[in-house]
Amino acid sequence: MRSSGDSTAGGGPGISPVEGGPYPLYDSAADPTTDAIGYRGPTACAAAGITYRQLDYWARTGLVEPSVRPAYGSGTQRLYSFRDVVVLKIVKRFLDTGVALQNIRAAVQHLRARGFRDLERMTLMSDGATVYECSSPDEVVDLLQGGQGVFGIAVGVVWRDVEAALSQLHGERVDTGETLVGNNPADELARRRRDRAV
């Protein structure tokens, strides 16, 4: 179990300050196709449940920057990866529960340093002052019994929520710029009707 945020906060044995860096959320070796599709700002906002104003502010302040394509002056569009959108949704959940921005920033750096396999079983817990990483149910119980955890975010659940949301929205192929329509059930029904008509 690791913590991010206030390193003076009391914790049980095994809780240590998080050290991270601006690394991709996925290990590229684990899923080499993760950055093949990018999502424009409005799509990222819709999937993460945030406003465009929040997205813009977080990008300008370096909290969550688009890893596929940053904005280079007026007229260019930011392009966010799937993992960026997952981080955006996690940041929103932290803010909604009152976690301090500096602690969220430390947690974001920590998330970016973790590999895919770590994330799917990770739960982020917070008491409002400190963010803790728990990778097993026993660690969650230990944290709650120690009085530190007030709420938790199961990263795997957020991941699946974002996947479901993005499947209904448009993406963009990074290499060609081609717009990709999400896996919308209405689109699938229309395709089947066209196939039958032919």
N, C-alpha and C. Protein backbone atom coordinates (compact mmCIF):
# COMPACT_ATOMS: atom_id res chain seq x y z
N MET A 1 0.87 -1.17 0.00
CA MET A 1 0.00 0.00 0.00
C MET A 1 0.91 1.22 0.00
N ARG A 2 0.61 2.18 -0.87
CA ARG A 2 1.43 3.38 -0.95
C ARG A 2 0.51 4.58 -0.82
N SER A 3 1.08 5.68 -0.37
CA SER A 3 0.27 6.89 -0.23
C SER A 3 0.84 7.99 -1.08
N SER A 4 -0.05 8.91 -1.45
CA SER A 4 0.41 10.11 -2.13
C SER A 4 -0.21 11.29 -1.42
N GLY A 5 0.46 12.40 -1.50
CA GLY A 5 -0.06 13.58 -0.82
C GLY A 5 0.80 13.92 0.37
N ASP A 6 0.16 14.16 1.50
CA ASP A 6 0.84 14.59 2.71
C ASP A 6 1.66 13.45 3.28
N SER A 7 2.99 13.55 3.14
CA SER A 7 3.85 12.45 3.60
C SER A 7 3.95 12.40 5.11
N THR A 8 3.42 13.41 5.79
CA THR A 8 3.47 13.37 7.25
C THR A 8 2.23 12.70 7.84
N ALA A 9 1.28 12.38 6.98
CA ALA A 9 0.07 11.73 7.49
C ALA A 9 0.40 10.38 8.07
N GLY A 10 -0.24 10.04 9.15
CA GLY A 10 0.03 8.76 9.79
C GLY A 10 -0.52 7.62 8.97
N GLY A 11 0.20 6.56 8.91
CA GLY A 11 -0.26 5.38 8.19
C GLY A 11 0.31 4.16 8.85
N GLY A 12 -0.16 3.03 8.47
CA GLY A 12 0.34 1.80 9.04
C GLY A 12 1.63 1.38 8.40
N PRO A 13 2.17 0.27 8.81
CA PRO A 13 3.38 -0.23 8.19
C PRO A 13 3.13 -0.49 6.71
N GLY A 14 4.13 -0.20 5.91
CA GLY A 14 4.01 -0.45 4.48
C GLY A 14 3.47 0.73 3.70
N ILE A 15 2.99 1.76 4.39
CA ILE A 15 2.51 2.95 3.69
C ILE A 15 3.69 3.89 3.51
N SER A 16 3.99 4.21 2.28
CA SER A 16 5.12 5.09 2.00
C SER A 16 4.73 6.11 0.97
N PRO A 17 5.46 7.24 0.90
CA PRO A 17 5.12 8.26 -0.09
C PRO A 17 5.27 7.70 -1.50
N VAL A 18 4.39 8.15 -2.38
CA VAL A 18 4.43 7.72 -3.77
C VAL A 18 5.47 8.54 -4.52
N GLU A 19 6.25 7.87 -5.34
CA GLU A 19 7.13 8.58 -6.24
C GLU A 19 6.73 8.19 -7.65
N GLY A 20 6.50 9.15 -8.49
CA GLY A 20 6.07 8.84 -9.85
C GLY A 20 6.62 9.84 -10.83
N GLY A 21 6.28 9.66 -12.08
CA GLY A 21 6.73 10.57 -13.12
C GLY A 21 5.69 10.62 -14.22
N PRO A 22 5.91 11.48 -15.19
CA PRO A 22 4.94 11.61 -16.28
C PRO A 22 5.07 10.49 -17.28
N TYR A 23 4.64 9.30 -16.93
CA TYR A 23 4.73 8.13 -17.79
C TYR A 23 3.35 7.72 -18.24
N PRO A 24 3.25 6.97 -19.33
CA PRO A 24 1.95 6.50 -19.78
C PRO A 24 1.27 5.64 -18.72
N LEU A 25 -0.06 5.67 -18.72
CA LEU A 25 -0.82 4.86 -17.78
C LEU A 25 -0.62 3.39 -18.04
N TYR A 26 -0.57 3.01 -19.32
CA TYR A 26 -0.29 1.63 -19.72
C TYR A 26 1.20 1.44 -19.92
N ASP A 27 1.69 0.24 -19.73
CA ASP A 27 2.98 -0.13 -20.28
C ASP A 27 2.75 -0.33 -21.76
N SER A 28 3.54 0.28 -22.63
CA SER A 28 3.31 0.14 -24.06
C SER A 28 3.47 -1.31 -24.49
N ALA A 29 4.30 -2.09 -23.79
CA ALA A 29 4.49 -3.50 -24.13
C ALA A 29 3.23 -4.31 -23.82
N ALA A 30 2.47 -3.86 -22.81
CA ALA A 30 1.27 -4.60 -22.41
C ALA A 30 0.15 -4.42 -23.43
N ASP A 31 0.03 -3.23 -24.01
CA ASP A 31 -1.01 -2.98 -24.99
C ASP A 31 -0.50 -1.96 -26.00
N PRO A 32 0.14 -2.41 -27.07
CA PRO A 32 0.76 -1.50 -28.01
C PRO A 32 -0.23 -0.67 -28.82
N THR A 33 -1.52 -1.00 -28.81
CA THR A 33 -2.49 -0.25 -29.62
C THR A 33 -3.17 0.87 -28.86
N THR A 34 -2.81 1.11 -27.62
CA THR A 34 -3.55 2.06 -26.81
C THR A 34 -3.53 3.47 -27.37
N ASP A 35 -2.47 3.88 -28.03
CA ASP A 35 -2.40 5.23 -28.56
C ASP A 35 -2.70 5.29 -30.05
N ALA A 36 -3.28 4.23 -30.64
CA ALA A 36 -3.63 4.23 -32.05
C ALA A 36 -4.86 5.08 -32.30
N ILE A 37 -5.69 5.28 -31.26
CA ILE A 37 -6.90 6.08 -31.38
C ILE A 37 -6.83 7.21 -30.35
N GLY A 38 -7.14 8.40 -30.79
CA GLY A 38 -7.18 9.55 -29.89
C GLY A 38 -8.59 10.11 -29.82
N TYR A 39 -8.84 10.89 -28.80
CA TYR A 39 -10.17 11.46 -28.58
C TYR A 39 -10.04 12.97 -28.39
N ARG A 40 -10.83 13.72 -29.15
CA ARG A 40 -10.82 15.18 -29.05
C ARG A 40 -11.42 15.61 -27.72
N GLY A 41 -11.18 16.86 -27.37
CA GLY A 41 -11.62 17.39 -26.09
C GLY A 41 -13.07 17.14 -25.74
N PRO A 42 -14.03 17.47 -26.63
CA PRO A 42 -15.43 17.25 -26.27
C PRO A 42 -15.76 15.78 -26.00
N THR A 43 -15.13 14.87 -26.74
CA THR A 43 -15.35 13.44 -26.50
C THR A 43 -14.77 13.03 -25.16
N ALA A 44 -13.56 13.48 -24.86
CA ALA A 44 -12.93 13.17 -23.58
C ALA A 44 -13.78 13.70 -22.42
N CYS A 45 -14.33 14.91 -22.59
CA CYS A 45 -15.20 15.49 -21.56
C CYS A 45 -16.44 14.63 -21.33
N ALA A 46 -17.08 14.22 -22.43
CA ALA A 46 -18.30 13.43 -22.31
C ALA A 46 -18.03 12.10 -21.61
N ALA A 47 -16.93 11.45 -21.95
CA ALA A 47 -16.61 10.14 -21.36
C ALA A 47 -16.19 10.26 -19.90
N ALA A 48 -15.51 11.36 -19.54
CA ALA A 48 -15.02 11.54 -18.17
C ALA A 48 -16.03 12.24 -17.27
N GLY A 49 -17.05 12.85 -17.86
CA GLY A 49 -18.06 13.55 -17.06
C GLY A 49 -17.58 14.88 -16.54
N ILE A 50 -16.78 15.59 -17.34
CA ILE A 50 -16.26 16.90 -16.93
C ILE A 50 -16.65 17.95 -17.95
N THR A 51 -16.45 19.22 -17.60
CA THR A 51 -16.73 20.30 -18.54
C THR A 51 -15.49 20.58 -19.38
N TYR A 52 -15.70 21.24 -20.51
CA TYR A 52 -14.56 21.59 -21.36
C TYR A 52 -13.65 22.58 -20.63
N ARG A 53 -14.25 23.42 -19.82
CA ARG A 53 -13.46 24.39 -19.05
C ARG A 53 -12.50 23.68 -18.10
N GLN A 54 -12.98 22.62 -17.42
CA GLN A 54 -12.11 21.83 -16.54
C GLN A 54 -10.99 21.19 -17.35
N LEU A 55 -11.35 20.58 -18.47
CA LEU A 55 -10.37 19.91 -19.33
C LEU A 55 -9.27 20.88 -19.74
N ASP A 56 -9.68 22.06 -20.19
CA ASP A 56 -8.72 23.07 -20.65
C ASP A 56 -7.82 23.52 -19.50
N TYR A 57 -8.40 23.77 -18.34
CA TYR A 57 -7.62 24.21 -17.18
C TYR A 57 -6.61 23.13 -16.75
N TRP A 58 -7.06 21.88 -16.70
CA TRP A 58 -6.17 20.80 -16.28
C TRP A 58 -5.03 20.60 -17.27
N ALA A 59 -5.30 20.81 -18.56
CA ALA A 59 -4.24 20.69 -19.57
C ALA A 59 -3.25 21.84 -19.44
N ARG A 60 -3.76 23.06 -19.27
CA ARG A 60 -2.88 24.23 -19.18
C ARG A 60 -2.03 24.22 -17.92
N THR A 61 -2.55 23.65 -16.83
CA THR A 61 -1.79 23.61 -15.57
C THR A 61 -0.94 22.35 -15.43
N GLY A 62 -1.05 21.44 -16.43
CA GLY A 62 -0.23 20.23 -16.41
C GLY A 62 -0.76 19.12 -15.53
N LEU A 63 -2.00 19.25 -15.05
CA LEU A 63 -2.56 18.19 -14.21
C LEU A 63 -2.80 16.93 -15.04
N VAL A 64 -3.54 17.07 -16.13
CA VAL A 64 -3.74 15.96 -17.07
C VAL A 64 -3.59 16.54 -18.47
N GLU A 65 -2.45 16.26 -19.08
CA GLU A 65 -2.18 16.75 -20.42
C GLU A 65 -2.46 15.65 -21.44
N PRO A 66 -2.89 16.02 -22.64
CA PRO A 66 -3.14 15.00 -23.66
C PRO A 66 -1.84 14.35 -24.11
N SER A 67 -1.79 13.04 -24.06
CA SER A 67 -0.54 12.35 -24.40
C SER A 67 -0.40 12.06 -25.89
N VAL A 68 -1.53 12.13 -26.64
CA VAL A 68 -1.46 11.85 -28.07
C VAL A 68 -1.02 13.09 -28.84
N ARG A 69 -1.73 14.23 -28.59
CA ARG A 69 -1.37 15.46 -29.28
C ARG A 69 -1.78 16.67 -28.43
N PRO A 70 -0.80 17.46 -27.99
CA PRO A 70 -1.14 18.68 -27.27
C PRO A 70 -1.59 19.76 -28.26
N ALA A 71 -2.19 20.82 -27.77
CA ALA A 71 -2.58 21.94 -28.63
C ALA A 71 -1.37 22.82 -28.85
N TYR A 72 -1.09 23.12 -30.12
CA TYR A 72 0.01 24.00 -30.48
C TYR A 72 -0.54 25.30 -31.01
N GLY A 73 -1.06 26.13 -30.15
CA GLY A 73 -1.62 27.41 -30.58
C GLY A 73 -3.05 27.26 -31.09
N SER A 74 -3.59 28.36 -31.61
CA SER A 74 -4.99 28.33 -32.04
C SER A 74 -5.14 27.48 -33.30
N GLY A 75 -6.26 26.81 -33.38
CA GLY A 75 -6.56 26.00 -34.55
C GLY A 75 -6.18 24.54 -34.44
N THR A 76 -5.35 24.18 -33.46
CA THR A 76 -4.99 22.77 -33.30
C THR A 76 -5.87 22.15 -32.21
N GLN A 77 -6.16 20.90 -32.37
CA GLN A 77 -7.01 20.17 -31.43
C GLN A 77 -6.18 19.25 -30.56
N ARG A 78 -6.43 19.31 -29.25
CA ARG A 78 -5.81 18.33 -28.36
C ARG A 78 -6.39 16.96 -28.67
N LEU A 79 -5.56 15.94 -28.50
CA LEU A 79 -6.03 14.57 -28.72
C LEU A 79 -5.60 13.74 -27.51
N TYR A 80 -6.60 13.17 -26.82
CA TYR A 80 -6.38 12.40 -25.60
C TYR A 80 -6.42 10.91 -25.90
N SER A 81 -5.57 10.16 -25.21
CA SER A 81 -5.60 8.70 -25.33
C SER A 81 -6.67 8.15 -24.39
N PHE A 82 -6.97 6.87 -24.56
CA PHE A 82 -7.92 6.20 -23.67
C PHE A 82 -7.48 6.34 -22.22
N ARG A 83 -6.20 6.09 -21.95
CA ARG A 83 -5.71 6.15 -20.57
C ARG A 83 -5.80 7.56 -20.01
N ASP A 84 -5.63 8.59 -20.87
CA ASP A 84 -5.81 9.97 -20.41
C ASP A 84 -7.23 10.19 -19.91
N VAL A 85 -8.20 9.63 -20.64
CA VAL A 85 -9.61 9.81 -20.27
C VAL A 85 -9.90 9.10 -18.95
N VAL A 86 -9.28 7.95 -18.73
CA VAL A 86 -9.44 7.25 -17.44
C VAL A 86 -8.92 8.15 -16.31
N VAL A 87 -7.76 8.74 -16.51
CA VAL A 87 -7.18 9.62 -15.49
C VAL A 87 -8.08 10.84 -15.27
N LEU A 88 -8.64 11.40 -16.33
CA LEU A 88 -9.55 12.55 -16.20
C LEU A 88 -10.74 12.18 -15.30
N LYS A 89 -11.29 11.00 -15.51
CA LYS A 89 -12.46 10.57 -14.71
C LYS A 89 -12.07 10.35 -13.25
N ILE A 90 -10.89 9.82 -13.02
CA ILE A 90 -10.41 9.62 -11.64
C ILE A 90 -10.20 10.97 -10.95
N VAL A 91 -9.60 11.92 -11.67
CA VAL A 91 -9.40 13.27 -11.11
C VAL A 91 -10.74 13.88 -10.74
N LYS A 92 -11.72 13.75 -11.62
CA LYS A 92 -13.06 14.30 -11.32
C LYS A 92 -13.63 13.68 -10.05
N ARG A 93 -13.49 12.37 -9.90
CA ARG A 93 -14.01 11.72 -8.68
C ARG A 93 -13.30 12.21 -7.43
N PHE A 94 -11.99 12.40 -7.52
CA PHE A 94 -11.25 12.94 -6.37
C PHE A 94 -11.74 14.35 -6.02
N LEU A 95 -11.88 15.21 -7.03
CA LEU A 95 -12.32 16.58 -6.78
C LEU A 95 -13.73 16.60 -6.18
N ASP A 96 -14.60 15.73 -6.68
CA ASP A 96 -15.97 15.67 -6.16
C ASP A 96 -16.02 15.30 -4.69
N THR A 97 -15.01 14.58 -4.20
CA THR A 97 -14.99 14.17 -2.80
C THR A 97 -14.13 15.09 -1.93
N GLY A 98 -13.60 16.15 -2.53
CA GLY A 98 -12.89 17.16 -1.74
C GLY A 98 -11.41 16.92 -1.50
N VAL A 99 -10.77 16.05 -2.28
CA VAL A 99 -9.34 15.83 -2.12
C VAL A 99 -8.60 17.06 -2.65
N ALA A 100 -7.58 17.49 -1.93
CA ALA A 100 -6.80 18.67 -2.31
C ALA A 100 -6.09 18.44 -3.65
N LEU A 101 -6.01 19.51 -4.44
CA LEU A 101 -5.44 19.42 -5.78
C LEU A 101 -4.00 18.92 -5.77
N GLN A 102 -3.20 19.34 -4.79
CA GLN A 102 -1.80 18.89 -4.75
C GLN A 102 -1.72 17.38 -4.52
N ASN A 103 -2.65 16.82 -3.75
CA ASN A 103 -2.67 15.37 -3.54
C ASN A 103 -3.16 14.64 -4.78
N ILE A 104 -4.11 15.26 -5.50
CA ILE A 104 -4.57 14.67 -6.76
C ILE A 104 -3.42 14.65 -7.76
N ARG A 105 -2.65 15.73 -7.81
CA ARG A 105 -1.52 15.81 -8.73
C ARG A 105 -0.52 14.69 -8.45
N ALA A 106 -0.23 14.42 -7.18
CA ALA A 106 0.69 13.34 -6.81
C ALA A 106 0.11 11.98 -7.21
N ALA A 107 -1.21 11.82 -7.02
CA ALA A 107 -1.85 10.55 -7.38
C ALA A 107 -1.82 10.33 -8.89
N VAL A 108 -2.01 11.40 -9.68
CA VAL A 108 -1.97 11.30 -11.13
C VAL A 108 -0.58 10.86 -11.59
N GLN A 109 0.45 11.45 -11.02
CA GLN A 109 1.82 11.05 -11.38
C GLN A 109 2.05 9.59 -11.05
N HIS A 110 1.52 9.17 -9.93
CA HIS A 110 1.68 7.77 -9.51
C HIS A 110 0.95 6.83 -10.48
N LEU A 111 -0.28 7.19 -10.86
CA LEU A 111 -1.05 6.38 -11.80
C LEU A 111 -0.30 6.23 -13.13
N ARG A 112 0.28 7.31 -13.60
CA ARG A 112 0.98 7.27 -14.88
C ARG A 112 2.23 6.39 -14.83
N ALA A 113 2.76 6.18 -13.63
CA ALA A 113 3.96 5.35 -13.49
C ALA A 113 3.63 3.87 -13.39
N ARG A 114 2.37 3.54 -13.21
CA ARG A 114 1.98 2.14 -13.01
C ARG A 114 1.67 1.46 -14.33
N GLY A 115 1.88 0.16 -14.38
CA GLY A 115 1.57 -0.63 -15.57
C GLY A 115 0.13 -1.08 -15.58
N PHE A 116 -0.31 -1.58 -16.73
CA PHE A 116 -1.69 -2.02 -16.93
C PHE A 116 -2.10 -3.06 -15.91
N ARG A 117 -1.26 -4.07 -15.67
CA ARG A 117 -1.64 -5.15 -14.76
C ARG A 117 -1.81 -4.64 -13.34
N ASP A 118 -1.04 -3.64 -12.95
CA ASP A 118 -1.20 -3.04 -11.62
C ASP A 118 -2.55 -2.33 -11.50
N LEU A 119 -2.92 -1.62 -12.57
CA LEU A 119 -4.11 -0.79 -12.52
C LEU A 119 -5.40 -1.58 -12.40
N GLU A 120 -5.47 -2.72 -13.09
CA GLU A 120 -6.74 -3.43 -13.11
C GLU A 120 -7.16 -3.95 -11.74
N ARG A 121 -6.22 -4.06 -10.80
CA ARG A 121 -6.59 -4.53 -9.46
C ARG A 121 -6.37 -3.46 -8.39
N MET A 122 -6.11 -2.24 -8.81
CA MET A 122 -5.81 -1.16 -7.87
C MET A 122 -7.07 -0.47 -7.39
N THR A 123 -7.08 -0.13 -6.10
CA THR A 123 -8.12 0.73 -5.53
C THR A 123 -7.41 1.92 -4.91
N LEU A 124 -7.86 3.11 -5.24
CA LEU A 124 -7.32 4.33 -4.64
C LEU A 124 -8.24 4.73 -3.50
N MET A 125 -7.69 4.88 -2.31
CA MET A 125 -8.46 5.26 -1.12
C MET A 125 -7.98 6.63 -0.67
N SER A 126 -8.86 7.39 -0.05
CA SER A 126 -8.46 8.69 0.47
C SER A 126 -9.24 9.04 1.72
N ASP A 127 -8.57 9.79 2.58
CA ASP A 127 -9.24 10.35 3.76
C ASP A 127 -9.46 11.84 3.56
N GLY A 128 -9.22 12.31 2.32
CA GLY A 128 -9.37 13.72 2.00
C GLY A 128 -8.04 14.45 2.03
N ALA A 129 -7.11 13.99 2.85
CA ALA A 129 -5.80 14.63 2.95
C ALA A 129 -4.73 13.84 2.21
N THR A 130 -4.89 12.52 2.19
CA THR A 130 -3.88 11.65 1.59
C THR A 130 -4.56 10.64 0.69
N VAL A 131 -3.89 10.28 -0.40
CA VAL A 131 -4.40 9.25 -1.31
C VAL A 131 -3.52 8.03 -1.14
N TYR A 132 -4.17 6.86 -0.96
CA TYR A 132 -3.45 5.60 -0.77
C TYR A 132 -3.76 4.66 -1.91
N GLU A 133 -2.78 3.88 -2.31
CA GLU A 133 -2.98 2.83 -3.30
C GLU A 133 -3.11 1.51 -2.57
N CYS A 134 -4.16 0.78 -2.88
CA CYS A 134 -4.34 -0.56 -2.32
C CYS A 134 -4.46 -1.53 -3.49
N SER A 135 -3.69 -2.61 -3.46
CA SER A 135 -3.74 -3.56 -4.56
C SER A 135 -4.34 -4.90 -4.14
N SER A 136 -4.89 -4.97 -2.93
CA SER A 136 -5.58 -6.19 -2.51
C SER A 136 -6.69 -5.82 -1.53
N PRO A 137 -7.70 -6.67 -1.43
CA PRO A 137 -8.79 -6.41 -0.46
C PRO A 137 -8.27 -6.29 0.97
N ASP A 138 -7.23 -7.08 1.31
CA ASP A 138 -6.66 -7.00 2.66
C ASP A 138 -6.11 -5.61 2.96
N GLU A 139 -5.46 -4.99 1.96
CA GLU A 139 -4.91 -3.65 2.16
C GLU A 139 -6.02 -2.62 2.36
N VAL A 140 -7.14 -2.79 1.64
CA VAL A 140 -8.28 -1.89 1.82
C VAL A 140 -8.80 -2.01 3.25
N VAL A 141 -8.97 -3.24 3.73
CA VAL A 141 -9.47 -3.49 5.09
C VAL A 141 -8.50 -2.90 6.12
N ASP A 142 -7.20 -3.13 5.94
CA ASP A 142 -6.19 -2.58 6.86
C ASP A 142 -6.28 -1.07 6.93
N LEU A 143 -6.44 -0.44 5.78
CA LEU A 143 -6.51 1.01 5.72
C LEU A 143 -7.76 1.52 6.43
N LEU A 144 -8.88 0.87 6.19
CA LEU A 144 -10.13 1.29 6.83
C LEU A 144 -10.06 1.08 8.34
N GLN A 145 -9.47 -0.03 8.77
CA GLN A 145 -9.35 -0.28 10.21
C GLN A 145 -8.41 0.72 10.88
N GLY A 146 -7.44 1.20 10.12
CA GLY A 146 -6.51 2.20 10.65
C GLY A 146 -7.10 3.60 10.67
N GLY A 147 -8.28 3.76 10.06
CA GLY A 147 -8.96 5.06 10.10
C GLY A 147 -8.58 5.99 8.97
N GLN A 148 -7.71 5.56 8.03
CA GLN A 148 -7.29 6.49 6.98
C GLN A 148 -8.29 6.60 5.84
N GLY A 149 -8.87 5.51 5.40
CA GLY A 149 -9.70 5.53 4.20
C GLY A 149 -11.12 5.97 4.48
N VAL A 150 -11.61 6.91 3.70
CA VAL A 150 -12.99 7.35 3.81
C VAL A 150 -13.76 6.93 2.57
N PHE A 151 -13.14 6.99 1.41
CA PHE A 151 -13.78 6.57 0.18
C PHE A 151 -12.73 5.92 -0.71
N GLY A 152 -13.21 5.16 -1.67
CA GLY A 152 -12.29 4.47 -2.56
C GLY A 152 -12.74 4.56 -4.01
N ILE A 153 -11.78 4.47 -4.90
CA ILE A 153 -12.03 4.44 -6.34
C ILE A 153 -11.38 3.18 -6.89
N ALA A 154 -12.19 2.25 -7.37
CA ALA A 154 -11.66 1.05 -8.01
C ALA A 154 -11.30 1.42 -9.44
N VAL A 155 -10.01 1.45 -9.76
CA VAL A 155 -9.55 1.91 -11.06
C VAL A 155 -10.11 1.04 -12.18
N GLY A 156 -10.21 -0.27 -11.95
CA GLY A 156 -10.76 -1.17 -12.96
C GLY A 156 -12.19 -0.83 -13.33
N VAL A 157 -12.98 -0.40 -12.35
CA VAL A 157 -14.37 -0.02 -12.60
C VAL A 157 -14.42 1.26 -13.44
N VAL A 158 -13.58 2.24 -13.10
CA VAL A 158 -13.51 3.48 -13.88
C VAL A 158 -13.10 3.16 -15.31
N TRP A 159 -12.14 2.26 -15.45
CA TRP A 159 -11.65 1.83 -16.75
C TRP A 159 -12.80 1.32 -17.62
N ARG A 160 -13.62 0.42 -17.04
CA ARG A 160 -14.75 -0.15 -17.79
C ARG A 160 -15.82 0.90 -18.10
N ASP A 161 -16.04 1.84 -17.17
CA ASP A 161 -17.00 2.92 -17.41
C ASP A 161 -16.57 3.76 -18.61
N VAL A 162 -15.28 4.09 -18.66
CA VAL A 162 -14.75 4.91 -19.76
C VAL A 162 -14.84 4.13 -21.07
N GLU A 163 -14.51 2.84 -21.02
CA GLU A 163 -14.62 1.99 -22.22
C GLU A 163 -16.04 2.02 -22.77
N ALA A 164 -17.02 1.86 -21.88
CA ALA A 164 -18.43 1.86 -22.29
C ALA A 164 -18.82 3.21 -22.88
N ALA A 165 -18.40 4.30 -22.24
CA ALA A 165 -18.74 5.63 -22.74
C ALA A 165 -18.11 5.90 -24.10
N LEU A 166 -16.83 5.57 -24.25
CA LEU A 166 -16.14 5.84 -25.51
C LEU A 166 -16.65 4.97 -26.65
N SER A 167 -17.23 3.82 -26.32
CA SER A 167 -17.76 2.95 -27.38
C SER A 167 -18.97 3.60 -28.06
N GLN A 168 -19.54 4.62 -27.42
CA GLN A 168 -20.70 5.32 -27.99
C GLN A 168 -20.29 6.65 -28.65
N LEU A 169 -19.01 6.99 -28.61
CA LEU A 169 -18.54 8.29 -29.08
C LEU A 169 -17.56 8.14 -30.24
N HIS A 170 -17.15 9.27 -30.79
CA HIS A 170 -16.22 9.25 -31.93
C HIS A 170 -14.77 9.32 -31.46
N GLY A 171 -13.93 8.56 -32.11
CA GLY A 171 -12.48 8.63 -31.91
C GLY A 171 -11.83 9.05 -33.21
N GLU A 172 -10.51 9.14 -33.18
CA GLU A 172 -9.77 9.55 -34.37
C GLU A 172 -8.51 8.70 -34.47
N ARG A 173 -8.30 8.13 -35.65
CA ARG A 173 -7.06 7.38 -35.86
C ARG A 173 -5.90 8.35 -35.83
N VAL A 174 -4.90 8.03 -35.03
CA VAL A 174 -3.76 8.92 -34.87
C VAL A 174 -2.94 9.01 -36.16
N ASP A 175 -2.79 7.87 -36.84
CA ASP A 175 -1.93 7.85 -38.03
C ASP A 175 -2.55 8.52 -39.25
N THR A 176 -3.88 8.41 -39.42
CA THR A 176 -4.52 8.94 -40.63
C THR A 176 -5.44 10.12 -40.37
N GLY A 177 -5.85 10.31 -39.12
CA GLY A 177 -6.81 11.37 -38.81
C GLY A 177 -8.25 11.00 -39.12
N GLU A 178 -8.48 9.77 -39.58
CA GLU A 178 -9.82 9.29 -39.92
C GLU A 178 -10.70 9.25 -38.66
N THR A 179 -11.92 9.75 -38.79
CA THR A 179 -12.87 9.71 -37.68
C THR A 179 -13.48 8.32 -37.58
N LEU A 180 -13.49 7.80 -36.38
CA LEU A 180 -14.05 6.47 -36.13
C LEU A 180 -15.31 6.63 -35.30
N VAL A 181 -16.40 6.07 -35.78
CA VAL A 181 -17.66 6.12 -35.05
C VAL A 181 -17.64 5.03 -33.99
N GLY A 182 -18.07 5.37 -32.80
CA GLY A 182 -18.08 4.40 -31.70
C GLY A 182 -19.00 3.23 -31.99
N ASN A 183 -18.97 2.27 -31.13
CA ASN A 183 -19.77 1.05 -31.28
C ASN A 183 -21.18 1.33 -30.79
N ASN A 184 -21.90 2.16 -31.54
CA ASN A 184 -23.24 2.56 -31.15
C ASN A 184 -24.23 1.50 -31.62
N PRO A 185 -25.07 0.97 -30.72
CA PRO A 185 -26.04 -0.07 -31.12
C PRO A 185 -26.92 0.37 -32.28
N ALA A 186 -27.29 1.65 -32.35
CA ALA A 186 -28.12 2.13 -33.46
C ALA A 186 -27.36 2.02 -34.78
N ASP A 187 -26.06 2.33 -34.77
CA ASP A 187 -25.23 2.20 -35.97
C ASP A 187 -25.14 0.74 -36.39
N GLU A 188 -25.02 -0.17 -35.42
CA GLU A 188 -24.92 -1.59 -35.72
C GLU A 188 -26.22 -2.08 -36.35
N LEU A 189 -27.37 -1.62 -35.85
CA LEU A 189 -28.66 -2.00 -36.41
C LEU A 189 -28.79 -1.50 -37.85
N ALA A 190 -28.37 -0.26 -38.10
CA ALA A 190 -28.42 0.30 -39.45
C ALA A 190 -27.52 -0.49 -40.41
N ARG A 191 -26.36 -0.91 -39.95
CA ARG A 191 -25.44 -1.70 -40.78
C ARG A 191 -26.07 -3.04 -41.15
N ARG A 192 -26.73 -3.68 -40.20
CA ARG A 192 -27.37 -4.97 -40.48
C ARG A 192 -28.50 -4.81 -41.49
N ARG A 193 -29.26 -3.73 -41.39
CA ARG A 193 -30.35 -3.48 -42.35
C ARG A 193 -29.78 -3.28 -43.75
N ARG A 194 -28.68 -2.52 -43.84
CA ARG A 194 -28.04 -2.30 -45.15
C ARG A 194 -27.54 -3.63 -45.72
N ASP A 195 -26.94 -4.47 -44.87
CA ASP A 195 -26.41 -5.76 -45.33
C ASP A 195 -27.54 -6.65 -45.87
N ARG A 196 -28.71 -6.61 -45.21
CA ARG A 196 -29.84 -7.44 -45.65
C ARG A 196 -30.40 -6.93 -46.97
N ALA A 197 -30.38 -5.61 -47.14
CA ALA A 197 -30.93 -5.01 -48.36
C ALA A 197 -30.09 -5.31 -49.58
N VAL A 198 -28.81 -5.59 -49.38
CA VAL A 198 -27.90 -5.85 -50.51
C VAL A 198 -27.97 -7.24 -50.97
